[in-house]
Coordinates of C-alpha atoms in Angstrom, one line a residue:
X1 CA 32.1 -6.7 153.8
X2 CA 34.3 -9.7 153.2
X3 CA 31.2 -11.3 151.1
X4 CA 30.8 -8.4 148.8
X5 CA 34.6 -8.1 148.3
X6 CA 34.2 -12.3 147.3
X7 CA 31.2 -11.6 145.0
X8 CA 33.1 -8.5 143.4
X9 CA 35.9 -11.1 142.6
X10 CA 33.7 -13.7 141.4
X11 CA 32.1 -11.2 139.2
X12 CA 35.3 -9.7 137.8
X13 CA 36.5 -13.3 137.1
X14 CA 33.3 -14.0 135.3
X15 CA 33.6 -11.1 133.6
X16 CA 37.1 -11.8 132.4
X17 CA 36.2 -15.4 131.5
X18 CA 33.2 -13.8 129.2
X19 CA 35.8 -11.4 127.6
X20 CA 38.2 -14.3 126.7
X21 CA 35.1 -16.6 125.6
X22 CA 34.1 -13.7 123.6
X23 CA 37.2 -12.9 122.1
X24 CA 38.2 -16.6 121.2
X25 CA 34.9 -16.4 119.5
X26 CA 35.4 -13.3 117.5
X27 CA 38.9 -14.7 116.4
X28 CA 37.2 -18.0 115.1
X29 CA 34.5 -16.2 113.3
X30 CA 37.0 -13.5 112.0
X31 CA 39.2 -16.4 110.6
X32 CA 36.1 -17.8 109.0
X33 CA 35.1 -14.9 107.6
X34 CA 38.5 -14.5 106.3
X35 CA 38.8 -17.9 104.9
X36 CA 35.3 -17.8 103.3
X37 CA 36.3 -14.2 101.6
X38 CA 39.4 -16.1 100.5
X39 CA 37.8 -19.1 99.1
X40 CA 34.9 -16.6 97.1
X41 CA 37.8 -14.7 96.0
X42 CA 39.9 -17.7 94.7
X43 CA 36.6 -19.1 92.8
X44 CA 36.2 -15.5 91.1
X45 CA 39.8 -15.4 90.5
X46 CA 39.1 -19.0 88.6
X47 CA 35.9 -17.5 87.0
X48 CA 37.7 -14.6 85.9
X49 CA 40.9 -16.5 84.6
X50 CA 38.4 -18.8 82.8
X51 CA 36.6 -15.9 80.8
X52 CA 39.7 -14.3 80.1
X53 CA 41.2 -17.3 78.6
X54 CA 38.3 -18.3 76.9
X55 CA 38.0 -14.7 75.4
X56 CA 41.6 -14.8 74.6
X57 CA 41.0 -18.3 72.4
X58 CA 38.1 -16.8 70.8
X59 CA 39.9 -13.9 69.8
X60 CA 43.3 -16.1 68.6
X61 CA 40.7 -18.0 66.7
X62 CA 39.3 -15.4 64.8
X63 CA 43.0 -14.0 64.1
X64 CA 43.7 -17.2 62.8
X65 CA 40.7 -17.4 61.0
X66 CA 41.1 -13.8 59.5
X67 CA 45.2 -14.4 58.7
X68 CA 43.8 -18.2 57.0
X69 CA 41.5 -15.8 54.7
X70 CA 44.3 -13.2 54.0
X71 CA 46.6 -15.9 53.1
X72 CA 44.1 -17.6 50.9
X73 CA 43.5 -14.1 49.1
X74 CA 46.8 -13.6 48.6
X75 CA 47.3 -17.2 47.6
X76 CA 44.3 -16.8 45.3
X77 CA 46.0 -13.8 43.7
X78 CA 49.1 -15.0 42.9
X79 CA 47.8 -17.8 41.5
X80 CA 45.5 -15.9 39.1
X81 CA 48.6 -13.8 38.5
X82 CA 50.7 -16.7 37.4
X83 CA 48.4 -17.8 35.0
X84 CA 47.7 -14.8 33.5
X85 CA 51.5 -14.9 33.2
X86 CA 51.3 -18.0 31.4
X87 CA 48.7 -16.8 29.0
X88 CA 50.1 -14.0 27.9
X89 CA 53.6 -16.0 27.1
X90 CA 51.7 -18.2 25.1
X91 CA 49.7 -15.4 23.1
X92 CA 53.3 -13.9 22.8
X93 CA 54.5 -17.3 21.1
X94 CA 51.1 -17.3 19.2
X95 CA 51.7 -13.9 17.9
X96 CA 55.6 -15.2 17.2
X97 CA 54.4 -18.1 15.4
X98 CA 52.4 -16.5 12.8
X99 CA 55.4 -15.0 11.5
X100 CA 56.8 -18.0 10.7
X101 CA 54.9 -18.8 7.2
X102 CA 56.7 -22.6 6.9
X103 CA 55.6 -23.5 9.8
X104 CA 52.4 -21.5 10.4
X105 CA 50.4 -22.0 7.1
X106 CA 50.5 -25.7 7.8
X107 CA 48.8 -25.1 11.0
X108 CA 46.2 -23.0 9.6
X109 CA 45.3 -25.2 6.5
X110 CA 44.8 -28.1 9.5
X111 CA 42.4 -25.7 11.4
X112 CA 40.5 -25.2 8.4
X113 CA 40.5 -28.9 7.7
X114 CA 39.5 -30.2 10.9
X115 CA 36.6 -27.3 11.5
X116 CA 34.9 -28.1 8.2
X117 CA 35.1 -31.8 8.6
X118 CA 32.7 -31.4 11.6
X119 CA 30.1 -29.3 9.0
X120 CA 27.8 -31.7 7.1
X121 CA 27.0 -29.0 4.6
X122 CA 29.2 -29.6 1.5
X123 CA 29.5 -25.8 0.4
X124 CA 31.3 -23.4 3.3
X125 CA 33.1 -20.3 3.7
X126 CA 36.7 -19.7 5.5
X127 CA 37.1 -16.5 6.6
X128 CA 40.6 -15.3 7.6
X129 CA 42.3 -11.9 9.0
X130 CA 43.8 -9.7 6.6
X131 CA 47.3 -11.0 6.8
X132 CA 46.2 -14.8 6.4
X133 CA 44.1 -13.6 3.7
X134 CA 46.8 -12.0 1.7
X135 CA 48.9 -15.3 2.1
X136 CA 46.2 -17.8 1.3
X137 CA 44.6 -16.4 -1.8
X138 CA 47.3 -17.1 -4.2
X139 CA 47.6 -20.1 -3.2
X140 CA 43.7 -21.4 -2.3
X141 CA 43.5 -23.6 -4.9
X142 CA 46.3 -25.7 -3.4
X143 CA 45.7 -24.9 0.0
X144 CA 41.9 -26.5 -0.2
X145 CA 43.3 -29.3 -2.3
X146 CA 43.0 -33.7 -1.0
X147 CA 42.4 -33.3 2.8
X148 CA 38.7 -31.8 2.3
X149 CA 38.0 -33.4 -0.9
X150 CA 34.0 -33.8 -0.1
X151 CA 33.5 -30.1 0.8
X152 CA 33.8 -27.3 -1.0
X153 CA 35.5 -24.4 0.3
X154 CA 35.0 -20.7 -0.9
X155 CA 37.3 -18.2 0.5
X156 CA 35.6 -15.1 2.0
X157 CA 37.6 -12.1 0.7
X158 CA 36.5 -9.8 3.6
X159 CA 39.0 -10.0 6.2
X160 CA 38.0 -10.4 9.7
X161 CA 39.5 -9.2 13.2
X162 CA 41.4 -12.0 15.1
X163 CA 45.2 -13.1 15.9
X164 CA 44.9 -15.8 13.9
X165 CA 43.4 -19.3 12.5
X166 CA 40.0 -19.5 10.9
X167 CA 36.4 -19.4 11.0
X168 CA 34.7 -21.4 9.1
X169 CA 30.5 -21.0 8.2
X170 CA 27.7 -22.4 6.3
X171 CA 27.2 -20.5 3.5
X172 CA 23.9 -19.0 4.2
X173 CA 26.2 -17.8 7.4
X174 CA 23.8 -19.5 10.0
X175 CA 26.5 -22.1 11.0
X176 CA 29.9 -21.3 12.0
X177 CA 32.6 -22.8 13.8
X178 CA 35.5 -20.3 15.4
X179 CA 38.9 -21.7 14.9
X180 CA 40.7 -18.6 15.3
X181 CA 43.0 -18.5 18.1
X182 CA 40.6 -16.6 20.2
X183 CA 38.0 -19.2 19.5
X184 CA 39.9 -21.9 20.5
X185 CA 41.2 -20.3 23.5
X186 CA 37.7 -19.4 24.7
X187 CA 36.7 -23.0 24.1
X188 CA 39.8 -24.3 25.8
X189 CA 40.2 -21.9 28.7
X190 CA 38.9 -24.3 31.8
X191 CA 41.2 -27.2 30.3
X192 CA 44.1 -24.7 29.4
X193 CA 43.3 -22.8 33.2
X194 CA 43.3 -26.4 34.6
X195 CA 46.4 -27.3 32.6
X196 CA 48.6 -24.3 33.6
X197 CA 47.2 -24.7 37.4
X198 CA 48.3 -28.7 37.5
X199 CA 51.8 -27.4 35.8
X200 CA 52.3 -24.6 38.3
X201 CA 51.0 -26.1 41.3
X202 CA 51.3 -30.0 40.9
X203 CA 48.8 -32.1 43.7
X204 CA 48.4 -30.4 47.0
X205 CA 51.7 -28.0 46.6
X206 CA 49.3 -24.6 46.6
X207 CA 47.3 -26.2 50.1
X208 CA 51.0 -27.2 51.2
X209 CA 52.1 -23.8 50.9
X210 CA 49.3 -21.9 52.4
X211 CA 49.4 -24.5 55.3
X212 CA 53.4 -24.0 55.9
X213 CA 52.2 -20.5 56.1
X214 CA 50.2 -20.4 59.0

């Protein structure tokens, strides 16, 4: 009977030790699992943060590029409006100039002579608008004297449509030099545009303005 009791006690003690051992193992396993899960969660969070950061940077770059394009478009529109404003002011001054005969007629004669000199032909035709035609017709001989002595310039009595200036052509009309205000503006358009931009926006100013607005 005593031996049976000792055996039961030994079994219970052994069972207790095994239970403690398994509990400790389970605890260590649980800690390992939790630690591994924490590491995986941390890595996942890092990846998500990196992905979110990368996405945010791409979104920011797109927004910046879109903003720059918008600013560039607005600056181009502003520049165009300023250039057109200056050109319109020049046309207004031109209209005022043609009303001042004392200043305008010498200029008109200079435009005619300079155009005539570009022709090899000796016999040429000068065409004016109706206003200028009525001005030069009474003084035509004097108007064509001396500076173009090697050219015979005939006055076309049919007026043309232009703001001012003159069109010189060969007698047969096959060759012509448009020295009207419109013709000169068309020929000088690129240079005039560049000159206005240089005056309105000195070197680097336009780009500096754009950069400062970013």
